[in-house]
Amino acid sequence: MTTTLDVTTARTEFDAWRAARTADLSTPHGWLSLTSLNWLGADPAPVEGLPGTWASVPGGVTVTATAADGIVAEGALVDGTVTIETVEGAPGKLVEIGDLRVEVIQRTGSHALRVRDPKAPALAAFTGVPVFDFSDEYVLDAEFEPFDAAREAVVGAVKDGLEHHYRAVGVVRFELDGPQQLTVFQGGTVLFTDATSGVTTTGTTRSVKVPEVPGRFVLDLNRTQNLPCAFTDHATCPIPPVENRLTVPVAAGEKDPR
C-alpha cells in the first residue's frame, strides 16, 4: 500500500522528471532534430542533402568523399573511402558534417542514415511535452518478480519489416482497475499501450522504468514517457509485446505531442 510519504516524494520527483525531459529533448542533436531517415543500398549512391556517396556493406556503411566535403567519421576527416562499423539495434555512430550529425544505424540487417539538424523545425517549435496533471491514483504499490533466467523476446517496430530483440527479465504486477501484469525488459524497461493510446496519448508505445530488484516497490505511472516515435517519423521504435497491451486507461505521464 502506498503511503502519504510515497505520494509526496513521487510528486516532487515528477516535477524534476519533467524538467529533465524538457532539457533532454531541447538538445541541439536530440530526437527533435531529426529531419530524415535514409535507407541505403549496396551500391554507393548520394543521399539527398549530404555530400559524398554512401553504401550498405556487411557489418557497416561506407562513405566516399574528398576532404573538401567536410565529413568527419570516426574522428577523422574523410578523404577517400571509410567504413563505419555498426551493431544491430544499437544507438548509431555519429558522423559530423558541419552543424549536422548523421547517425549511422543498423536495423534488422539493413543500414540507414538519420540526419540530425539543430535548425530542425520541430526543435525550433518545441516548448515542452504535454502531460497529464500529477495524480495520486497512479502512484501504485507494485511487485517485480524476476524470471529464473532471462528470456529472448522479439517485438515489432513502428516501421514495417523491422523488429527489435530484447531480453525479458521478469514481470511487474500491480492493481489498476483490477490486477495487471507487464513484462519487463533488460534495464527495467516496460513498453506498453493502454486504453488512452491513440486517443489522448500516442498510438504507438509509451514506457516506464522499474527497478530490477525482486520484491515490492512504488510504481509511479505519472512518469510514463513517450518513445522517440511520438515526436518524429524518422524513429524506428519498438511496439510492445502483446501481453503489455493494457485494456484499462493510464491517463498519466506524457500525452501525444502531435
Short mmCIF file of C-alpha atoms in Angstrom, two decimals:
data_model
loop_
_atom_site.label_atom_id
_atom_site.label_comp_id
_atom_site.label_asym_id
_atom_site.label_seq_id
_atom_site.Cartn_x
_atom_site.Cartn_y
_atom_site.Cartn_z
CA MET A 1 0.00 0.00 0.00
CA THR A 2 1.42 3.40 -0.95
CA THR A 3 1.78 5.98 1.83
CA THR A 4 1.47 9.76 2.05
CA LEU A 5 5.27 9.93 2.06
CA ASP A 6 5.42 7.85 -1.13
CA VAL A 7 3.00 10.21 -2.88
CA THR A 8 4.78 13.35 -1.65
CA THR A 9 8.11 12.00 -2.88
CA ALA A 10 6.58 10.99 -6.21
CA ARG A 11 5.10 14.46 -6.70
CA THR A 12 8.48 16.13 -6.08
CA GLU A 13 10.26 13.69 -8.40
CA PHE A 14 7.58 14.28 -11.06
CA ASP A 15 8.47 17.96 -11.33
CA ALA A 16 12.18 17.16 -11.59
CA TRP A 17 11.47 14.47 -14.19
CA ARG A 18 9.51 16.92 -16.36
CA ALA A 19 12.31 19.47 -16.23
CA ALA A 20 14.90 16.84 -17.15
CA ARG A 21 12.79 15.59 -20.07
CA THR A 22 12.38 19.09 -21.47
CA ALA A 23 16.12 19.72 -21.18
CA ASP A 24 16.97 16.41 -22.87
CA LEU A 25 14.58 16.95 -25.79
CA SER A 26 15.88 20.50 -26.26
CA THR A 27 19.47 19.45 -27.01
CA PRO A 28 20.77 20.51 -30.47
CA HIS A 29 21.12 16.97 -31.81
CA GLY A 30 18.39 15.18 -29.84
CA TRP A 31 15.32 13.40 -31.17
CA LEU A 32 13.58 16.62 -32.18
CA SER A 33 16.45 17.48 -34.52
CA LEU A 34 15.77 14.55 -36.88
CA THR A 35 14.98 15.65 -40.43
CA SER A 36 15.27 12.44 -42.48
CA LEU A 37 15.74 8.67 -42.40
CA ASN A 38 17.55 7.32 -45.45
CA TRP A 39 17.85 3.57 -46.12
CA LEU A 40 20.98 2.55 -48.01
CA GLY A 41 21.55 0.05 -50.80
CA ALA A 42 24.63 -1.99 -51.64
CA ASP A 43 25.71 0.33 -54.46
CA PRO A 44 27.37 3.62 -53.48
CA ALA A 45 24.91 6.45 -54.06
CA PRO A 46 24.38 10.06 -52.98
CA VAL A 47 21.94 10.87 -50.18
CA GLU A 48 19.83 14.00 -50.56
CA GLY A 49 21.27 16.90 -48.60
CA LEU A 50 24.57 15.18 -47.81
CA PRO A 51 27.94 15.23 -49.56
CA GLY A 52 29.72 12.07 -50.68
CA THR A 53 28.32 8.67 -51.61
CA TRP A 54 27.10 6.06 -49.15
CA ALA A 55 26.58 2.28 -49.28
CA SER A 56 25.50 -0.60 -47.07
CA VAL A 57 28.15 -3.30 -46.66
CA PRO A 58 28.34 -6.33 -44.34
CA GLY A 59 28.84 -5.02 -40.83
CA GLY A 60 28.61 -1.35 -41.62
CA VAL A 61 28.35 1.58 -44.00
CA THR A 62 30.93 3.04 -46.38
CA VAL A 63 31.20 6.73 -47.16
CA THR A 64 33.31 8.01 -50.04
CA ALA A 65 34.21 11.70 -50.12
CA THR A 66 37.01 14.22 -50.53
CA ALA A 67 38.42 16.34 -47.75
CA ALA A 68 36.62 19.35 -49.25
CA ASP A 69 33.27 17.68 -48.42
CA GLY A 70 33.97 18.20 -44.72
CA ILE A 71 32.78 14.79 -43.49
CA VAL A 72 34.28 13.71 -40.17
CA ALA A 73 33.87 9.99 -39.40
CA GLU A 74 35.50 8.00 -36.62
CA GLY A 75 37.21 11.23 -35.50
CA ALA A 76 38.99 11.92 -38.81
CA LEU A 77 38.26 13.91 -41.95
CA VAL A 78 37.18 11.57 -44.76
CA ASP A 79 39.37 11.73 -47.86
CA GLY A 80 38.67 8.56 -49.79
CA THR A 81 36.50 5.66 -48.59
CA VAL A 82 35.87 4.91 -44.91
CA THR A 83 33.86 2.06 -43.36
CA ILE A 84 31.74 2.89 -40.33
CA GLU A 85 31.02 -0.26 -38.34
CA THR A 86 27.53 -0.80 -36.92
CA VAL A 87 25.87 -3.01 -34.32
CA GLU A 88 22.36 -4.39 -34.85
CA GLY A 89 19.78 -2.44 -32.83
CA ALA A 90 22.34 -0.30 -31.03
CA PRO A 91 22.45 3.51 -30.99
CA GLY A 92 24.15 4.66 -34.16
CA LYS A 93 27.58 6.20 -34.61
CA LEU A 94 27.55 9.92 -35.38
CA VAL A 95 29.25 11.40 -38.43
CA GLU A 96 29.85 15.17 -38.38
CA ILE A 97 29.13 17.37 -41.40
CA GLY A 98 29.26 20.98 -40.29
CA ASP A 99 26.36 21.53 -37.88
CA LEU A 100 24.73 18.27 -38.94
CA ARG A 101 25.13 14.94 -37.19
CA VAL A 102 24.44 11.90 -39.34
CA GLU A 103 23.59 8.82 -37.29
CA VAL A 104 24.62 5.55 -38.95
CA ILE A 105 22.30 2.76 -37.78
CA GLN A 106 21.63 -0.93 -38.41
CA ARG A 107 18.09 -2.25 -38.02
CA THR A 108 17.03 -5.83 -38.86
CA GLY A 109 20.07 -6.26 -41.08
CA SER A 110 19.57 -3.04 -43.06
CA HIS A 111 21.53 0.20 -42.78
CA ALA A 112 20.25 3.76 -42.71
CA LEU A 113 21.37 7.33 -42.13
CA ARG A 114 19.42 9.51 -39.72
CA VAL A 115 20.13 13.21 -40.15
CA ARG A 116 20.13 15.43 -37.07
CA ASP A 117 19.94 19.17 -37.72
CA PRO A 118 19.98 21.75 -34.89
CA LYS A 119 17.87 24.01 -37.14
CA ALA A 120 15.08 21.42 -37.49
CA PRO A 121 11.58 22.98 -37.38
CA ALA A 122 10.37 20.55 -34.71
CA LEU A 123 13.20 21.56 -32.40
CA ALA A 124 12.67 25.27 -33.00
CA ALA A 125 8.96 24.94 -32.17
CA PHE A 126 9.42 22.80 -29.04
CA THR A 127 8.16 24.27 -25.76
CA GLY A 128 7.76 21.08 -23.74
CA VAL A 129 5.89 17.77 -23.78
CA PRO A 130 2.19 17.90 -22.84
CA VAL A 131 1.49 15.79 -19.75
CA PHE A 132 -1.41 14.79 -17.57
CA ASP A 133 -1.58 16.51 -14.20
CA PHE A 134 0.07 14.53 -11.42
CA SER A 135 -2.43 12.10 -9.87
CA ASP A 136 -2.14 10.09 -6.66
CA GLU A 137 -4.22 7.41 -8.41
CA TYR A 138 -1.20 6.38 -10.46
CA VAL A 139 1.28 6.04 -7.59
CA LEU A 140 0.90 2.30 -7.08
CA ASP A 141 2.17 -0.48 -4.88
CA ALA A 142 3.82 -2.96 -7.24
CA GLU A 143 5.96 -6.07 -7.21
CA PHE A 144 8.79 -7.12 -9.51
CA GLU A 145 9.22 -10.86 -9.97
CA PRO A 146 12.33 -11.85 -11.95
CA PHE A 147 12.40 -14.87 -14.24
CA ASP A 148 14.73 -17.70 -13.27
CA ALA A 149 16.65 -16.86 -16.43
CA ALA A 150 16.27 -14.04 -18.95
CA ARG A 151 14.16 -14.90 -21.99
CA GLU A 152 14.69 -13.77 -25.55
CA ALA A 153 11.86 -11.57 -26.82
CA VAL A 154 11.23 -10.28 -30.33
CA VAL A 155 8.80 -7.41 -30.93
CA GLY A 156 7.75 -5.47 -33.99
CA ALA A 157 8.51 -1.86 -34.82
CA VAL A 158 6.70 1.26 -35.97
CA LYS A 159 8.43 0.79 -39.34
CA ASP A 160 7.15 -2.17 -41.37
CA GLY A 161 9.62 -5.00 -41.80
CA LEU A 162 11.73 -4.15 -38.75
CA GLU A 163 11.95 -5.97 -35.43
CA HIS A 164 13.63 -5.43 -32.08
CA HIS A 165 15.29 -8.06 -29.89
CA TYR A 166 15.19 -7.82 -26.11
CA ARG A 167 15.91 -9.90 -23.05
CA ALA A 168 12.81 -10.22 -20.87
CA VAL A 169 13.96 -10.30 -17.24
CA GLY A 170 10.69 -10.62 -15.30
CA VAL A 171 7.22 -9.24 -14.72
CA VAL A 172 5.77 -6.38 -12.73
CA ARG A 173 2.39 -6.83 -11.02
CA PHE A 174 0.08 -4.12 -9.70
CA GLU A 175 -3.57 -3.21 -9.25
CA LEU A 176 -5.22 -0.69 -11.60
CA ASP A 177 -8.92 -1.30 -12.17
CA GLY A 178 -8.07 -4.93 -11.39
CA PRO A 179 -4.87 -6.98 -11.36
CA GLN A 180 -2.34 -6.12 -14.08
CA GLN A 181 0.90 -7.78 -15.19
CA LEU A 182 3.52 -6.45 -17.61
CA THR A 183 6.70 -7.98 -18.99
CA VAL A 184 9.92 -6.16 -18.06
CA PHE A 185 12.86 -5.96 -20.48
CA GLN A 186 16.53 -5.54 -19.60
CA GLY A 187 17.34 -2.25 -17.92
CA GLY A 188 13.96 -2.23 -16.19
CA THR A 189 12.16 -1.02 -19.32
CA VAL A 190 8.43 -1.65 -19.61
CA LEU A 191 6.88 -0.92 -23.02
CA PHE A 192 3.09 -0.72 -23.07
CA THR A 193 -0.06 0.68 -24.59
CA ASP A 194 -3.37 1.25 -22.80
CA ALA A 195 -6.92 2.44 -23.38
CA THR A 196 -5.73 6.04 -23.91
CA SER A 197 -3.37 5.06 -26.74
CA GLY A 198 -4.31 6.78 -29.97
CA VAL A 199 -6.79 8.99 -28.11
CA THR A 200 -5.00 11.30 -25.68
CA THR A 201 -1.66 9.52 -25.77
CA THR A 202 0.50 8.34 -28.66
CA GLY A 203 -0.88 5.37 -30.54
CA THR A 204 2.46 3.57 -30.69
CA THR A 205 4.27 2.91 -27.41
CA ARG A 206 4.96 4.53 -24.05
CA SER A 207 7.40 3.31 -21.44
CA VAL A 208 8.10 3.39 -17.73
CA LYS A 209 11.14 2.26 -15.77
CA VAL A 210 11.04 -0.19 -12.86
CA PRO A 211 13.82 -1.42 -10.56
CA GLU A 212 15.12 -4.90 -11.36
CA VAL A 213 15.14 -5.80 -7.67
CA PRO A 214 12.89 -8.66 -6.52
CA GLY A 215 10.06 -7.57 -4.26
CA ARG A 216 7.72 -4.66 -3.72
CA PHE A 217 8.28 -1.07 -4.81
CA VAL A 218 6.35 2.11 -5.64
CA LEU A 219 5.41 2.27 -9.33
CA ASP A 220 4.77 5.85 -10.43
CA LEU A 221 2.91 5.84 -13.73
CA ASN A 222 2.92 9.65 -13.69
CA ARG A 223 6.44 9.30 -15.09
CA THR A 224 5.33 7.30 -18.13
CA GLN A 225 7.07 8.76 -21.15
CA ASN A 226 6.88 8.70 -24.92
CA LEU A 227 9.34 6.92 -27.15
CA PRO A 228 11.02 8.98 -29.90
CA CYS A 229 8.46 7.89 -32.50
CA ALA A 230 5.88 10.05 -30.71
CA PHE A 231 7.86 13.12 -31.81
CA THR A 232 9.24 12.14 -35.22
CA ASP A 233 8.50 9.92 -38.20
CA HIS A 234 12.23 9.17 -38.51
CA ALA A 235 12.47 6.83 -35.50
CA THR A 236 12.33 3.02 -35.61
CA CYS A 237 10.79 2.45 -32.16
CA PRO A 238 9.60 -0.95 -30.91
CA ILE A 239 5.97 -1.74 -30.25
CA PRO A 240 5.07 -3.52 -27.00
CA PRO A 241 4.66 -7.28 -26.74
CA VAL A 242 1.06 -8.48 -26.88
CA GLU A 243 0.91 -9.10 -23.13
CA ASN A 244 1.79 -5.45 -22.46
CA ARG A 245 -1.26 -4.00 -24.20
CA LEU A 246 -3.44 -2.91 -21.29
CA THR A 247 -7.20 -2.60 -21.73
CA VAL A 248 -7.51 -0.09 -18.88
CA PRO A 249 -6.64 3.62 -19.25
CA VAL A 250 -3.39 5.06 -17.93
CA ALA A 251 -4.26 8.77 -18.00
CA ALA A 252 -0.86 9.66 -16.60
CA GLY A 253 2.53 10.77 -17.82
CA GLU A 254 3.18 12.18 -21.27
CA LYS A 255 0.41 12.84 -23.77
CA ASP A 256 0.54 12.68 -27.56
CA PRO A 257 2.72 15.66 -28.57
CA ARG A 258 1.45 15.84 -32.15
#
